[in-house]
PDB file of C-alpha atoms in Angstrom:
ATOM      1  CA  MET A   1     164.617 161.253-107.443  1.00 53.00           C
ATOM      2  CA  THR A   2     167.261 159.079-105.799  1.00 63.00           C
ATOM      3  CA  VAL A   3     169.015 160.323-102.688  1.00 68.00           C
ATOM      4  CA  GLU A   4     172.639 159.210-102.514  1.00 78.00           C
ATOM      5  CA  PRO A   5     174.014 158.287 -99.087  1.00 85.00           C
ATOM      6  CA  THR A   6     176.501 160.709 -97.551  1.00 90.00           C
ATOM      7  CA  PHE A   7     179.300 159.807 -95.145  1.00 95.00           C
ATOM      8  CA  HIS A   8     180.508 161.890 -92.203  1.00 96.00           C
ATOM      9  CA  GLU A   9     183.694 161.171 -90.237  1.00 96.00           C
ATOM     10  CA  ALA A  10     183.890 161.337 -86.445  1.00 96.00           C
ATOM     11  CA  ARG A  11     186.526 160.175 -83.995  1.00 95.00           C
ATOM     12  CA  LEU A  12     184.710 156.959 -82.977  1.00 95.00           C
ATOM     13  CA  ALA A  13     182.685 156.182 -86.097  1.00 97.00           C
ATOM     14  CA  VAL A  14     181.596 157.007 -89.611  1.00 97.00           C
ATOM     15  CA  VAL A  15     177.981 158.184 -89.825  1.00 97.00           C
ATOM     16  CA  GLU A  16     176.177 157.302 -93.040  1.00 96.00           C
ATOM     17  CA  ARG A  17     173.086 159.273 -93.914  1.00 95.00           C
ATOM     18  CA  HIS A  18     171.538 156.254 -95.594  1.00 94.00           C
ATOM     19  CA  ARG A  19     168.481 158.276 -96.507  1.00 90.00           C
ATOM     20  CA  PRO A  20     167.077 161.521 -95.054  1.00 90.00           C
ATOM     21  CA  ASP A  21     165.423 159.755 -92.104  1.00 93.00           C
ATOM     22  CA  ILE A  22     167.897 156.909 -91.397  1.00 95.00           C
ATOM     23  CA  LEU A  23     171.422 157.250 -90.033  1.00 96.00           C
ATOM     24  CA  ILE A  24     173.828 154.316 -89.787  1.00 97.00           C
ATOM     25  CA  VAL A  25     176.626 154.786 -87.253  1.00 97.00           C
ATOM     26  CA  ARG A  26     179.493 152.384 -87.998  1.00 98.00           C
ATOM     27  CA  TYR A  27     181.858 152.351 -85.038  1.00 95.00           C
ATOM     28  CA  ARG A  28     185.537 151.857 -85.816  1.00 97.00           C
ATOM     29  CA  ASP A  29     187.093 148.577 -84.744  1.00 95.00           C
ATOM     30  CA  GLY A  30     189.344 148.791 -81.690  1.00 94.00           C
ATOM     31  CA  ILE A  31     187.914 152.046 -80.305  1.00 93.00           C
ATOM     32  CA  THR A  32     187.265 152.902 -76.694  1.00 93.00           C
ATOM     33  CA  PHE A  33     183.724 154.147 -76.128  1.00 91.00           C
ATOM     34  CA  GLU A  34     184.179 157.358 -74.137  1.00 92.00           C
ATOM     35  CA  SER A  35     181.859 160.214 -73.292  1.00 90.00           C
ATOM     36  CA  GLY A  36     183.544 162.917 -75.374  1.00 92.00           C
ATOM     37  CA  GLY A  37     183.477 160.819 -78.542  1.00 93.00           C
ATOM     38  CA  LEU A  38     179.873 159.761 -77.952  1.00 92.00           C
ATOM     39  CA  ALA A  39     178.794 163.380 -77.406  1.00 91.00           C
ATOM     40  CA  GLU A  40     180.501 164.275 -80.696  1.00 94.00           C
ATOM     41  CA  LEU A  41     178.513 161.537 -82.466  1.00 93.00           C
ATOM     42  CA  VAL A  42     175.181 162.662 -81.003  1.00 90.00           C
ATOM     43  CA  GLU A  43     175.874 166.241 -82.145  1.00 91.00           C
ATOM     44  CA  LEU A  44     176.890 165.033 -85.617  1.00 94.00           C
ATOM     45  CA  CYS A  45     173.744 162.894 -85.952  1.00 92.00           C
ATOM     46  CA  GLU A  46     171.533 165.805 -84.895  1.00 89.00           C
ATOM     47  CA  ARG A  47     173.207 168.081 -87.435  1.00 91.00           C
ATOM     48  CA  ILE A  48     172.991 165.546 -90.284  1.00 91.00           C
ATOM     49  CA  ALA A  49     169.318 164.705 -89.591  1.00 89.00           C
ATOM     50  CA  GLY A  50     168.277 168.336 -89.452  1.00 84.00           C
ATOM     51  CA  ARG A  51     164.990 169.036 -87.714  1.00 79.00           C
ATOM     52  CA  GLU A  52     163.187 165.853 -88.775  1.00 84.00           C
ATOM     53  CA  GLN A  53     162.473 162.648 -86.862  1.00 88.00           C
ATOM     54  CA  PHE A  54     164.744 159.779 -87.802  1.00 92.00           C
ATOM     55  CA  GLY A  55     165.886 156.229 -87.079  1.00 94.00           C
ATOM     56  CA  VAL A  56     169.390 155.212 -86.040  1.00 94.00           C
ATOM     57  CA  ILE A  57     171.304 152.011 -86.625  1.00 97.00           C
ATOM     58  CA  SER A  58     174.449 151.646 -84.500  1.00 94.00           C
ATOM     59  CA  VAL A  59     176.881 149.018 -85.758  1.00 97.00           C
ATOM     60  CA  LEU A  60     179.128 148.101 -82.836  1.00 94.00           C
ATOM     61  CA  PRO A  61     182.705 146.968 -83.491  1.00 94.00           C
ATOM     62  CA  GLU A  62     183.953 143.424 -83.017  1.00 92.00           C
ATOM     63  CA  ASN A  63     186.844 144.652 -80.879  1.00 92.00           C
ATOM     64  CA  GLY A  64     187.016 147.566 -78.524  1.00 89.00           C
ATOM     65  CA  GLU A  65     186.590 148.780 -74.994  1.00 87.00           C
ATOM     66  CA  THR A  66     184.271 151.032 -73.082  1.00 83.00           C
ATOM     67  CA  SER A  67     185.097 153.470 -70.326  1.00 79.00           C
ATOM     68  CA  LEU A  68     183.228 153.357 -67.042  1.00 79.00           C
ATOM     69  CA  ASP A  69     182.208 156.981 -67.610  1.00 79.00           C
ATOM     70  CA  ALA A  70     180.602 156.059 -70.942  1.00 73.00           C
ATOM     71  CA  MET A  71     178.577 153.287 -69.291  1.00 68.00           C
ATOM     72  CA  GLN A  72     177.447 155.458 -66.381  1.00 71.00           C
ATOM     73  CA  ASN A  73     176.206 158.434 -68.393  1.00 68.00           C
ATOM     74  CA  GLU A  74     173.380 159.024 -70.851  1.00 61.00           C
ATOM     75  CA  HIS A  75     174.725 160.654 -73.990  1.00 58.00           C
ATOM     76  CA  SER A  76     171.531 161.673 -75.788  1.00 62.00           C
ATOM     77  CA  THR A  77     170.323 165.241 -75.660  1.00 57.00           C
ATOM     78  CA  ASP A  78     166.638 166.087 -75.134  1.00 61.00           C
ATOM     79  CA  SER A  79     166.324 167.000 -78.806  1.00 62.00           C
ATOM     80  CA  PHE A  80     167.986 163.770 -79.935  1.00 66.00           C
ATOM     81  CA  GLY A  81     165.814 161.676 -77.631  1.00 65.00           C
ATOM     82  CA  LYS A  82     162.588 163.274 -78.851  1.00 77.00           C
ATOM     83  CA  ARG A  83     163.447 163.045 -82.567  1.00 85.00           C
ATOM     84  CA  VAL A  84     164.756 159.466 -82.720  1.00 88.00           C
ATOM     85  CA  ARG A  85     161.846 157.137 -83.446  1.00 89.00           C
ATOM     86  CA  ALA A  86     163.789 153.830 -83.364  1.00 92.00           C
ATOM     87  CA  HIS A  87     167.330 152.758 -82.523  1.00 90.00           C
ATOM     88  CA  ALA A  88     168.644 149.418 -83.785  1.00 95.00           C
ATOM     89  CA  VAL A  89     171.936 148.168 -82.357  1.00 94.00           C
ATOM     90  CA  VAL A  90     173.856 145.706 -84.534  1.00 97.00           C
ATOM     91  CA  VAL A  91     176.109 143.592 -82.372  1.00 94.00           C
ATOM     92  CA  THR A  92     178.077 140.457 -83.235  1.00 92.00           C
ATOM     93  CA  THR A  93     179.986 139.827 -80.000  1.00 90.00           C
ATOM     94  CA  GLU A  94     178.662 138.656 -76.661  1.00 89.00           C
ATOM     95  CA  MET A  95     180.624 141.290 -74.734  1.00 87.00           C
ATOM     96  CA  PHE A  96     179.113 144.245 -76.607  1.00 82.00           C
ATOM     97  CA  ARG A  97     175.660 142.627 -76.563  1.00 86.00           C
ATOM     98  CA  ARG A  98     175.762 142.488 -72.775  1.00 86.00           C
ATOM     99  CA  LEU A  99     177.283 145.972 -72.403  1.00 81.00           C
ATOM    100  CA  ALA A 100     174.537 147.442 -74.608  1.00 77.00           C
ATOM    101  CA  GLU A 101     171.858 145.674 -72.549  1.00 81.00           C
ATOM    102  CA  ILE A 102     173.338 147.013 -69.314  1.00 78.00           C
ATOM    103  CA  HIS A 103     173.658 150.555 -70.679  1.00 70.00           C
ATOM    104  CA  TYR A 104     170.078 150.765 -71.976  1.00 70.00           C
ATOM    105  CA  ASN A 105     168.664 149.126 -68.831  1.00 73.00           C
ATOM    106  CA  TYR A 106     170.257 151.901 -66.771  1.00 64.00           C
ATOM    107  CA  HIS A 107     169.425 154.608 -69.312  1.00 69.00           C
ATOM    108  CA  PRO A 108     165.935 153.928 -70.734  1.00 68.00           C
ATOM    109  CA  GLN A 109     165.151 155.789 -73.942  1.00 72.00           C
ATOM    110  CA  GLN A 110     162.016 157.606 -75.125  1.00 72.00           C
ATOM    111  CA  HIS A 111     162.047 155.374 -78.221  1.00 74.00           C
ATOM    112  CA  GLU A 112     162.366 151.632 -78.732  1.00 82.00           C
ATOM    113  CA  VAL A 113     165.880 150.151 -78.789  1.00 84.00           C
ATOM    114  CA  ARG A 114     166.408 146.637 -80.137  1.00 90.00           C
ATOM    115  CA  GLN A 115     169.481 144.518 -80.895  1.00 93.00           C
ATOM    116  CA  PHE A 116     170.133 142.704 -84.188  1.00 96.00           C
ATOM    117  CA  GLY A 117     172.831 140.497 -85.676  1.00 95.00           C
ATOM    118  CA  THR A 118     172.876 142.126 -89.127  1.00 97.00           C
ATOM    119  CA  VAL A 119     172.473 145.558 -90.664  1.00 97.00           C
ATOM    120  CA  VAL A 120     169.871 144.158 -93.082  1.00 97.00           C
ATOM    121  CA  ASP A 121     167.618 143.026 -90.220  1.00 97.00           C
ATOM    122  CA  ALA A 122     168.185 146.272 -88.316  1.00 97.00           C
ATOM    123  CA  LEU A 123     167.357 148.379 -91.385  1.00 96.00           C
ATOM    124  CA  GLU A 124     164.154 146.451 -92.027  1.00 96.00           C
ATOM    125  CA  TRP A 125     163.024 146.962 -88.406  1.00 95.00           C
ATOM    126  CA  VAL A 126     163.824 150.701 -88.453  1.00 96.00           C
ATOM    127  CA  GLN A 127     161.972 151.149 -91.740  1.00 95.00           C
ATOM    128  CA  VAL A 128     158.871 149.507 -90.237  1.00 94.00           C
ATOM    129  CA  ARG A 129     159.111 151.792 -87.197  1.00 91.00           C
ATOM    130  CA  LEU A 130     159.304 154.787 -89.537  1.00 92.00           C
ATOM    131  CA  GLY A 131     156.127 153.646 -91.285  1.00 88.00           C
ATOM    132  CA  ASP A 132     157.602 152.288 -94.508  1.00 72.00           C
ATOM    133  CA  ARG A 133     155.595 149.063 -94.362  1.00 52.00           C
ATOM    134  CA  SER A 134     153.490 147.021 -91.993  1.00 42.00           C
ATOM    135  CA  VAL A 135     154.873 144.355 -89.714  1.00 42.00           C
ATOM    136  CA  ALA A 136     154.198 140.873 -91.123  1.00 38.00           C
TER     137      ALA A 136
END
């Protein structure tokens, strides 16, 4: 049985349920990361994933801004933090690479967070963390 991906619209991003245990969050180009929009995305991801553990791939935009409030606050809920097993951040610009590093240094997660340059590499890493295959 093949599971077809589903797509869910939010203000800041489109969330793809790539498979039942992997969500890909593709942020819209030119957005401003702000707390209300990030809270909406966390709630949407929790709803899409159901009660199971899952991996997340966040694809950051090439252009955009972030509010100070978004940088200063942790947006995950306790449930989200306990159920996410791996979070890959795909980033292609130096500015967002550094902002992501700063954010996760100030807000450590219960799961591993790693940055990648491509979705393919991020997906492979998340699949390994979910037990799909061994690390070579």
